[in-house]
CSV table of C-alpha atoms in Angstrom, one decimal:
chain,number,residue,atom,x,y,z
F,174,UNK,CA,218.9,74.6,99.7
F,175,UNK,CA,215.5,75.6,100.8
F,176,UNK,CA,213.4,73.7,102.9
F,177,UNK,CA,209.5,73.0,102.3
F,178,UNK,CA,208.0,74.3,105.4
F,179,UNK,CA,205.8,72.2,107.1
F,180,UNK,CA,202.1,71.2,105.5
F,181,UNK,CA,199.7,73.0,108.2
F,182,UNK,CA,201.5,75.9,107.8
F,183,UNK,CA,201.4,75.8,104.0
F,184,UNK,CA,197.5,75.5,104.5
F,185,UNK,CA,197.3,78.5,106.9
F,186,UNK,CA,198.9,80.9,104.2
F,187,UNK,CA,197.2,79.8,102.0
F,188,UNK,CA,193.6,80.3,103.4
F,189,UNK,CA,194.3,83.4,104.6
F,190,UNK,CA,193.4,86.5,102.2
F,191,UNK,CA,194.8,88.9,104.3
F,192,UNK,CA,198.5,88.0,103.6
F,193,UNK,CA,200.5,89.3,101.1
F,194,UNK,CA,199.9,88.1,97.3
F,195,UNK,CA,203.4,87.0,97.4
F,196,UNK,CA,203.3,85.0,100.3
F,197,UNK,CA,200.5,83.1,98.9
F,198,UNK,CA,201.7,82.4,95.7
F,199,UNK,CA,205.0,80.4,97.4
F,200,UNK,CA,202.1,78.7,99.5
F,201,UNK,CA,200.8,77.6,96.0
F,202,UNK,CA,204.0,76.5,94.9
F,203,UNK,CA,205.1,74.7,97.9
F,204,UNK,CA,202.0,72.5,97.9
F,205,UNK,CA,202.4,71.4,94.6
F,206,UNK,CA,206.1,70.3,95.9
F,207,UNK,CA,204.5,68.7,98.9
F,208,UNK,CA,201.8,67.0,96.7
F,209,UNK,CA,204.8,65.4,94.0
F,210,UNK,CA,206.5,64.3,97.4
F,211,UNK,CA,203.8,62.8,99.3
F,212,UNK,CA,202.5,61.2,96.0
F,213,UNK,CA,205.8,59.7,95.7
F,214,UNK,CA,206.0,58.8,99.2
F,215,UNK,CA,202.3,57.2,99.4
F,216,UNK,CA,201.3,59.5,101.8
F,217,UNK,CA,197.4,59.8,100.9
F,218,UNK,CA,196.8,62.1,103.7
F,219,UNK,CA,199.2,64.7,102.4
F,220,UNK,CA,197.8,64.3,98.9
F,221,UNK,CA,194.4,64.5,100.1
F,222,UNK,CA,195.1,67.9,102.4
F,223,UNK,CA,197.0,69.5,99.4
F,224,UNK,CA,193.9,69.1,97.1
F,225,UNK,CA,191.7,70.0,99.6
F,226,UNK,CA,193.2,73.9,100.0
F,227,UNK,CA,193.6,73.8,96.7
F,228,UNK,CA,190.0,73.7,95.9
F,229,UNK,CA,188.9,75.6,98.7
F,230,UNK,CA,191.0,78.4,97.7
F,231,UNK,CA,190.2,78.3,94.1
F,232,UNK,CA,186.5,78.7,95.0
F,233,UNK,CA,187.7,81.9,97.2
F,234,UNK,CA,187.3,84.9,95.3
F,235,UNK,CA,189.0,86.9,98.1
F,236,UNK,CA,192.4,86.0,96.8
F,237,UNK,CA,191.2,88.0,93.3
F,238,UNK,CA,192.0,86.7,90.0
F,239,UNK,CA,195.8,86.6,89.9
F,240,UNK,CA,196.0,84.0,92.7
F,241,UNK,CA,193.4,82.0,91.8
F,242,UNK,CA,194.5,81.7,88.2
F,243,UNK,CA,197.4,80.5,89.9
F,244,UNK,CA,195.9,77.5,91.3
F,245,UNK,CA,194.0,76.7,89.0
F,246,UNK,CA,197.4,76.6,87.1
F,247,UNK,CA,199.2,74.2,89.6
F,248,UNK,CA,195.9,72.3,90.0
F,249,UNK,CA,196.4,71.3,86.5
F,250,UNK,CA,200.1,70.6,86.2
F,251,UNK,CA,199.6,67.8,89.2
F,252,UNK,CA,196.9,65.9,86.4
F,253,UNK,CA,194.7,64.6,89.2
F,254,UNK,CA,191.3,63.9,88.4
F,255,UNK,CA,190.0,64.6,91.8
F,256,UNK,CA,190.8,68.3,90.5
F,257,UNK,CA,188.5,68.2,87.8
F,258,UNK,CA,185.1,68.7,89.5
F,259,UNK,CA,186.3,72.1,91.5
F,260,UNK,CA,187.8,73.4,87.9
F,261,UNK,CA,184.2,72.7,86.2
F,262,UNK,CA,182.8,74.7,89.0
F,263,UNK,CA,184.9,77.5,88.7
F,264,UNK,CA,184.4,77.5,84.8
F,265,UNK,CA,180.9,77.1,85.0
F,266,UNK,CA,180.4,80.2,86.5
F,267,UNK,CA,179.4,83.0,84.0
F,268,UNK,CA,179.9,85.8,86.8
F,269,UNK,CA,183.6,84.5,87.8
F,270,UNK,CA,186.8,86.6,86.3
F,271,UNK,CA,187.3,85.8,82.7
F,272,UNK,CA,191.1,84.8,83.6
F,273,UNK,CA,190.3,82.3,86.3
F,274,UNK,CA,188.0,80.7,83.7
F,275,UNK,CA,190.2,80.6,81.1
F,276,UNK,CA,192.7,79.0,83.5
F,277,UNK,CA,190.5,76.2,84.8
F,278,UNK,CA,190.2,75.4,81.2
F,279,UNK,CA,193.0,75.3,80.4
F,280,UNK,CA,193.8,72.9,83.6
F,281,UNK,CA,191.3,70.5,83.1
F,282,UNK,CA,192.8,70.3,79.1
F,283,UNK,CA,196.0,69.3,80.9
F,284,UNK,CA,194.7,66.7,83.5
F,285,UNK,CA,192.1,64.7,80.6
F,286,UNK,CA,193.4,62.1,78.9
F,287,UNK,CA,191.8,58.9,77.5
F,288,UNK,CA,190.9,57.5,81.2
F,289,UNK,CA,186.9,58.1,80.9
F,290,UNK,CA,185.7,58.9,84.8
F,291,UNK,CA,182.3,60.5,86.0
F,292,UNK,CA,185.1,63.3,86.5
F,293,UNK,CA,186.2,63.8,83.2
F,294,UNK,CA,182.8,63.5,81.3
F,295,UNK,CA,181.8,66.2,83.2
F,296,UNK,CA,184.7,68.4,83.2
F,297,UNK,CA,184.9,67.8,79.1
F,298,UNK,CA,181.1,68.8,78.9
F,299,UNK,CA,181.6,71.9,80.9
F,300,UNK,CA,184.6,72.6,78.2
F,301,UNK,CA,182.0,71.5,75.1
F,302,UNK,CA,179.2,74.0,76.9
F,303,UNK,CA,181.3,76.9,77.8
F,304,UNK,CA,182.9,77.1,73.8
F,305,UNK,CA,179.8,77.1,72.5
F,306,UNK,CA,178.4,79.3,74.4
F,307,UNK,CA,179.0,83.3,73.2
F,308,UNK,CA,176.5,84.9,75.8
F,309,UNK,CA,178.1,82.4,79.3
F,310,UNK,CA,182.0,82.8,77.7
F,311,UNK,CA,184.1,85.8,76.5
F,312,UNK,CA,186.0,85.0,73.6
F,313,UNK,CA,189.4,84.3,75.7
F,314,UNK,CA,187.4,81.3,78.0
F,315,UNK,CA,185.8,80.0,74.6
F,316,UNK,CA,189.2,80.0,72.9
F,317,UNK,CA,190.6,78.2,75.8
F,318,UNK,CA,188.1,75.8,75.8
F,319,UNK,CA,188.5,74.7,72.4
F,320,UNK,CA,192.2,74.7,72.8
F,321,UNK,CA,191.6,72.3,75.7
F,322,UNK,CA,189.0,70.3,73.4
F,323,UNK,CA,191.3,70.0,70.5
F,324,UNK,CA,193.9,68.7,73.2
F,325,UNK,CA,192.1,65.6,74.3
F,326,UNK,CA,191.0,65.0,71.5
F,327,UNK,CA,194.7,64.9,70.2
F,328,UNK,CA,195.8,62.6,73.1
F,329,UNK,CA,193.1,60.2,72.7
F,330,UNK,CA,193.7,59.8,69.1
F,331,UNK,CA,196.4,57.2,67.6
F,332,UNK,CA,198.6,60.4,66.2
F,333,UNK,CA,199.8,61.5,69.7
F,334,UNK,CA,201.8,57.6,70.4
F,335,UNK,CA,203.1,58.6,66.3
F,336,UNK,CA,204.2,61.9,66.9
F,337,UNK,CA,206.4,61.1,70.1
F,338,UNK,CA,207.6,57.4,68.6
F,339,UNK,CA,208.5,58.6,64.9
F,340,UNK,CA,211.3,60.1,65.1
F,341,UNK,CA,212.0,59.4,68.7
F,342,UNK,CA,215.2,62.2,68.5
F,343,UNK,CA,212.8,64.9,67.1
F,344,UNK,CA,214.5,67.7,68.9
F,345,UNK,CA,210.7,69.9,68.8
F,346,UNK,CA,209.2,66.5,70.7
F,347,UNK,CA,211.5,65.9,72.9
F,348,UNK,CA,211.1,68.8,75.3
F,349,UNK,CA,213.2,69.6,78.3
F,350,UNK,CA,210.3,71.6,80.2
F,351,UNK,CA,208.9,69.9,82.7
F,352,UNK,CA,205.3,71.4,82.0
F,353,UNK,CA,202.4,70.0,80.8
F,354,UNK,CA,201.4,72.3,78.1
F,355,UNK,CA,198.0,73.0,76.1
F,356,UNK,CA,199.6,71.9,72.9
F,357,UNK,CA,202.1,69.5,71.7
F,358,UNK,CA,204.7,70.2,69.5
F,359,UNK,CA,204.6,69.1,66.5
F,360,UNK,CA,207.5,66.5,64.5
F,361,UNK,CA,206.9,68.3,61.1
F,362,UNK,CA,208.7,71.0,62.7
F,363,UNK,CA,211.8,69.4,62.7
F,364,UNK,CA,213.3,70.5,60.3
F,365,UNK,CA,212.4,73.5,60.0
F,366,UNK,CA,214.2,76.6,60.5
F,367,UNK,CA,213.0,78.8,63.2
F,368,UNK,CA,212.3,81.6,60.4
F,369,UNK,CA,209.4,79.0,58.7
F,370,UNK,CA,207.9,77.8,61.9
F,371,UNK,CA,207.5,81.6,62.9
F,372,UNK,CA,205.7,82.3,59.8
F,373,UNK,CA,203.8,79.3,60.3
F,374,UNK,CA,202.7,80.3,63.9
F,375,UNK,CA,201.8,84.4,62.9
F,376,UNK,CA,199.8,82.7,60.1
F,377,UNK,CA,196.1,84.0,61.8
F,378,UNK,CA,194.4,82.1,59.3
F,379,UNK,CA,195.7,79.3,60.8
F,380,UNK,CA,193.7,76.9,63.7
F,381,UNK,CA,194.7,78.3,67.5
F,382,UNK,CA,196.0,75.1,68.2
F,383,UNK,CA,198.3,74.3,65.2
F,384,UNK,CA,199.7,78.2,65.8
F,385,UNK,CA,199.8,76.8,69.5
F,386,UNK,CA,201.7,73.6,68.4
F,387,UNK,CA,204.3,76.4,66.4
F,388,UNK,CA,204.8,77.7,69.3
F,389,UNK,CA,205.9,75.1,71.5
F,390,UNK,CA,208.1,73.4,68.9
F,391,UNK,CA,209.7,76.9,68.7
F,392,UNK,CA,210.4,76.5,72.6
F,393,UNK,CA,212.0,73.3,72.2
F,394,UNK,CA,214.2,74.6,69.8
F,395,UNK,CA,215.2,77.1,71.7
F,396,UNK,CA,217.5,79.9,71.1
F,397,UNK,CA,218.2,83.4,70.4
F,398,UNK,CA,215.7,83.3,66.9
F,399,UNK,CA,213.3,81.6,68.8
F,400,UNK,CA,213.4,84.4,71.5
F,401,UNK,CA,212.7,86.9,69.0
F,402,UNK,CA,210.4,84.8,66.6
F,403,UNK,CA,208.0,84.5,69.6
F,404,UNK,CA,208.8,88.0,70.4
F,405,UNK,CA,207.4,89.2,67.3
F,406,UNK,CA,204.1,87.3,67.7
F,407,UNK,CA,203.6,88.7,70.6
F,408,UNK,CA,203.8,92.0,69.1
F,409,UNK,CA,202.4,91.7,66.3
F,410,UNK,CA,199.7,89.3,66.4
F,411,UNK,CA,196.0,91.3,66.5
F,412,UNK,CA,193.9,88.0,66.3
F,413,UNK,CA,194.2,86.6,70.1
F,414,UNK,CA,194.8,88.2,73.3
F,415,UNK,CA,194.7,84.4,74.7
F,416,UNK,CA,197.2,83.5,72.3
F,417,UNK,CA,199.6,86.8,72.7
F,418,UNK,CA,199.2,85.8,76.9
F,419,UNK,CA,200.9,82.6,76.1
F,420,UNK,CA,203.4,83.7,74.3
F,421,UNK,CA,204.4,85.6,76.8
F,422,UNK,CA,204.5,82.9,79.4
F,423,UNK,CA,206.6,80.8,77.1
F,424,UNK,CA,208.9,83.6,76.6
F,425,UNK,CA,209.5,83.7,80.2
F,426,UNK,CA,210.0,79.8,80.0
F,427,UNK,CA,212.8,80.5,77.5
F,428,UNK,CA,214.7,82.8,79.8
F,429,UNK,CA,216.4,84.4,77.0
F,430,UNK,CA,217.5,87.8,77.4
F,431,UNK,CA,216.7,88.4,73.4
F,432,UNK,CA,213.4,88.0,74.5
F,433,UNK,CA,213.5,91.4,76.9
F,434,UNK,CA,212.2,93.8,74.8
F,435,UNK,CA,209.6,92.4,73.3
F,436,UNK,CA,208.1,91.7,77.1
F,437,UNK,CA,208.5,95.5,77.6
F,438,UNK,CA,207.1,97.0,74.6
F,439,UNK,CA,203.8,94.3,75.7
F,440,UNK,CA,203.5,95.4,78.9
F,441,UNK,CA,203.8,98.8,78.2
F,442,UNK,CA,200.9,99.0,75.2
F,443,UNK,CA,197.8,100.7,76.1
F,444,UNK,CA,194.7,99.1,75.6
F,445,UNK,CA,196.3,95.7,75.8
F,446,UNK,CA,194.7,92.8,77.8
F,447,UNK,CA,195.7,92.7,80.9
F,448,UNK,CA,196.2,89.2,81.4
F,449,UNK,CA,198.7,89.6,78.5
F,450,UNK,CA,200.2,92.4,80.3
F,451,UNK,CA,200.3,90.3,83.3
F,452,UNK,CA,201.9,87.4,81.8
F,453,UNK,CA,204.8,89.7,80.2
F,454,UNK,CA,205.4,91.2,83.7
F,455,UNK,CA,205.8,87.5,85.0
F,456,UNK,CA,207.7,86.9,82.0
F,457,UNK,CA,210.4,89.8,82.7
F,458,UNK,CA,211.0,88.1,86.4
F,459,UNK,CA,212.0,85.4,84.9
F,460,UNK,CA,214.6,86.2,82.6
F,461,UNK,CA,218.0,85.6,82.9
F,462,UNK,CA,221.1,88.1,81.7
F,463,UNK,CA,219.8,91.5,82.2
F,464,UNK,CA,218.0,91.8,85.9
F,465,UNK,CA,218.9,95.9,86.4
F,466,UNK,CA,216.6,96.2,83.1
F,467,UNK,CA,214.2,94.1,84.2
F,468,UNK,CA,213.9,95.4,87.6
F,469,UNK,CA,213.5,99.3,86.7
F,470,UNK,CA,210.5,97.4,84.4
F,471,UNK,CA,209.2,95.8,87.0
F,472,UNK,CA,209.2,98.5,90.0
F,473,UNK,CA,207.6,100.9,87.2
F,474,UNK,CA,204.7,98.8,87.0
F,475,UNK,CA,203.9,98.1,90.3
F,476,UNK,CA,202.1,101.1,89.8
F,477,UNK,CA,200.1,99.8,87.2
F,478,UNK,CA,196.3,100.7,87.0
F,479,UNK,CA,195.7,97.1,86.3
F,480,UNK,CA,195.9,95.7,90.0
F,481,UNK,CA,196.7,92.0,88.5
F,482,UNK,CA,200.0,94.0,87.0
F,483,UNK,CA,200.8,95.5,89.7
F,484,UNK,CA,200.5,92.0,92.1
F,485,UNK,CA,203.0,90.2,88.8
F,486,UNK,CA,205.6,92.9,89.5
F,487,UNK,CA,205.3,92.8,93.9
F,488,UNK,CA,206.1,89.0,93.1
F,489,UNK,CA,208.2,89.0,90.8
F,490,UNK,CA,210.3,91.8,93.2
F,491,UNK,CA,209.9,90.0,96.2
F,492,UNK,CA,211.2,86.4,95.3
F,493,UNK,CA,214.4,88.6,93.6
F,494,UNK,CA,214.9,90.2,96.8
F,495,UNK,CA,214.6,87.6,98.7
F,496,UNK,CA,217.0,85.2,97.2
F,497,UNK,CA,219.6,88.5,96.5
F,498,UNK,CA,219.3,88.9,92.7
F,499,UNK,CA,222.2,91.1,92.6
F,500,UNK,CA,224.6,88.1,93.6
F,501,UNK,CA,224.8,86.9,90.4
F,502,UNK,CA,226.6,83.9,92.1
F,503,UNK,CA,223.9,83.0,94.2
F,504,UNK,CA,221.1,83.5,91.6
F,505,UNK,CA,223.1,81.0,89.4
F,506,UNK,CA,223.0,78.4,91.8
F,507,UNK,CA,219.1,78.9,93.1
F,508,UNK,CA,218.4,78.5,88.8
F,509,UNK,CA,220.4,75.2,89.0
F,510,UNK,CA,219.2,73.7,92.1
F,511,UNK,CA,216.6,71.3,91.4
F,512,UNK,CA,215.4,71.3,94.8
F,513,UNK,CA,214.1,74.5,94.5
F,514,UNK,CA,210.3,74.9,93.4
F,515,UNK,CA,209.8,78.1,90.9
F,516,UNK,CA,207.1,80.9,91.3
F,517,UNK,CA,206.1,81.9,87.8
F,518,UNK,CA,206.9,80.0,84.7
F,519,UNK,CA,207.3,76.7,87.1
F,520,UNK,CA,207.8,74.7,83.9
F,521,UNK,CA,211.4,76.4,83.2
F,522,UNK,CA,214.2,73.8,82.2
F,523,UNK,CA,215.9,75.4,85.5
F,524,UNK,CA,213.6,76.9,88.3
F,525,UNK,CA,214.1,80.4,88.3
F,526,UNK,CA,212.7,81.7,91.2
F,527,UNK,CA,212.2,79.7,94.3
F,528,UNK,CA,209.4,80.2,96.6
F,529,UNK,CA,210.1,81.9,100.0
F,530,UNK,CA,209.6,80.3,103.2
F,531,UNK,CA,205.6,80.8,104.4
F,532,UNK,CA,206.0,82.5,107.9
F,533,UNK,CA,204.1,80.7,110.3
């Protein structure tokens, strides 16, 4: 339905600060699409171009801190290792934005596995560094890293093959979402009710990563209560900002309308973090059953003092507009057109909002 313009074009957009946040973003997006096409199709040149911009532009602190998270983001989902050196850099920095850290942490937790390259030892050492360190790190970067530790070490240990093989139709395992996220879900979930694995997950006493692990299973479930079991994390929790901003994003991956309010009531609490903000105002573009709610929520904050707020909303506005919201016909079948690459929460079962054609 919506064609992938050309690469040079994609590259131009990209590079250029100057053009609108939005437009940039579907630059992002499109690459990645380019890169799982080229890589399918061989073509090394493609692949090698795609990577290129996208560490260039990561390293460009023009495009401020929304952007770039957003990159580093995509740079992790494509689990290239050529990626890993530019993310290091970025999280190495003690003087860079606190989010683009966190999300080049988080990245290079998503591209390591148990393939040992002069790539990866030094990306895992910059994680190792970075959570250790309280004066380099604020607390979100250093919980991120240790997320992202407790990761590889969970997929280079003989548990992660277990966990997916026994029982292969574990419903919390077997996930629809084409993501790769920072924690696995976890079989003991199974049977479960959403109620337990809730409690499970608010639990603060509990590691990040096992409330992390809650989480996700509570995704896969899927759901009205598991709308509104992540929903009241997010509201409730007091322990991590970085954990309440992913809650958020998979609340926006659930698409559930049940989820709504607890989004708003998020993005409208004073002295939250505003990467949590941000995330809920992603999160509210992406639902699905309610968009004249969601808009008035959206345009309100585009005002926001928080600048990375008030980018979310202008994106989150602008791909609705452009693909005519209000149709509800036509917004059903951009969500079930799987040629279509998604701007926020890109790891939906269905992509919810494609990304608009980069002028030239």
């Amino acid at each position: 339905m919506f064609a992938t313009p050309p690469l040079p074009k994609l590259v131009a957009s990209l590079a250029d600060p100057a053009r609108s946040v939005g437009e940039r973003m579907r630059a992002v997006y499109y690459l990645k699409q380019t890169y799982t096409t080229a890589t399918k199709d061989g073509d090394s040149e493609a692949v090698a171009t795609v990577l290129s911009a996208m560490e260039l532009n990561l390293s460009n602190k023009e495009h401020g801190k929304l952007l770039r998270h957003e990159i580093a983001y995509v740079m992790g989902q494509l689990k290239d290792y050529r990626c890993l050196l530019a993310l290091a850099s970025v999280l190495d920095d003690g003087e860079d934005d606190c989010i683009a850290r966190h999300e080049c942490a988080e990245a290079i937790g998503a591209i390591v596995t148990s393939k040992v390259t002069a790539e990866s030892a030094v990306a895992v050492q910059s994680l190792r560094r970075n959570y250790a360190s309280e004066e380099a790190s604020p607390v979100e970067v250093r919980e991120t890293c240790r997320i992202a530790i407790d990761f590889i070490d969970w997929k280079t240990s003989t548990s992660s093959q277990e966990e997916y093989n026994a029982p292969m139709a574990c419903a919390c395992m077997l996930s629809s979402y084409d993501s790769t996220d920072p924690a696995p879900p976890h079989p003991a979930h199974e049977n479960l009710s959403h109620e337990e694995i809730g409690e499970q997950m608010r639990d603060e006493a509990r590691e990040l990563f096992e409330r992390y692990r809650c989480m996700f299973s509570l995704r896969n479930k899927g759901g009205s209560e598991a709308a509104k079991e992540l929903g009241r994390a997010l509201v409730e929790d007091k322990s991590s900002a970085l954990f309440r901003h992913e809650l958020a994003f998979v609340l926006g991956q659930l698409q559930h309308v049940d989820g709504l309010d607890f989004l708003v009531q998020s993005l409208e609490r004073e002295g939250e973090h505003e990467f949590v903000r941000h995330e809920s105002a992603e999160a509210i573009g992406a639902i699905d059953g309610d968009w004249d709610k969601c808009e008035r929520i959206l345009v309100k904050f585009k005002q926001d003092h928080d600048l990375i707020v008030r980018q979310s909303c202008e994106v989150a506005l602008d791909a609705m507009d452009y693909f005519g919201v209000d149709r509800k016909d036509t917004f059903r079948a951009i969500k079930n057109d799987s040629t279509v690459t998604s701007h926020f929460n890109i790891a939906c079962k269905r992509p919810v909002k494609a990304a608009e054609a980069v002028t030239p």
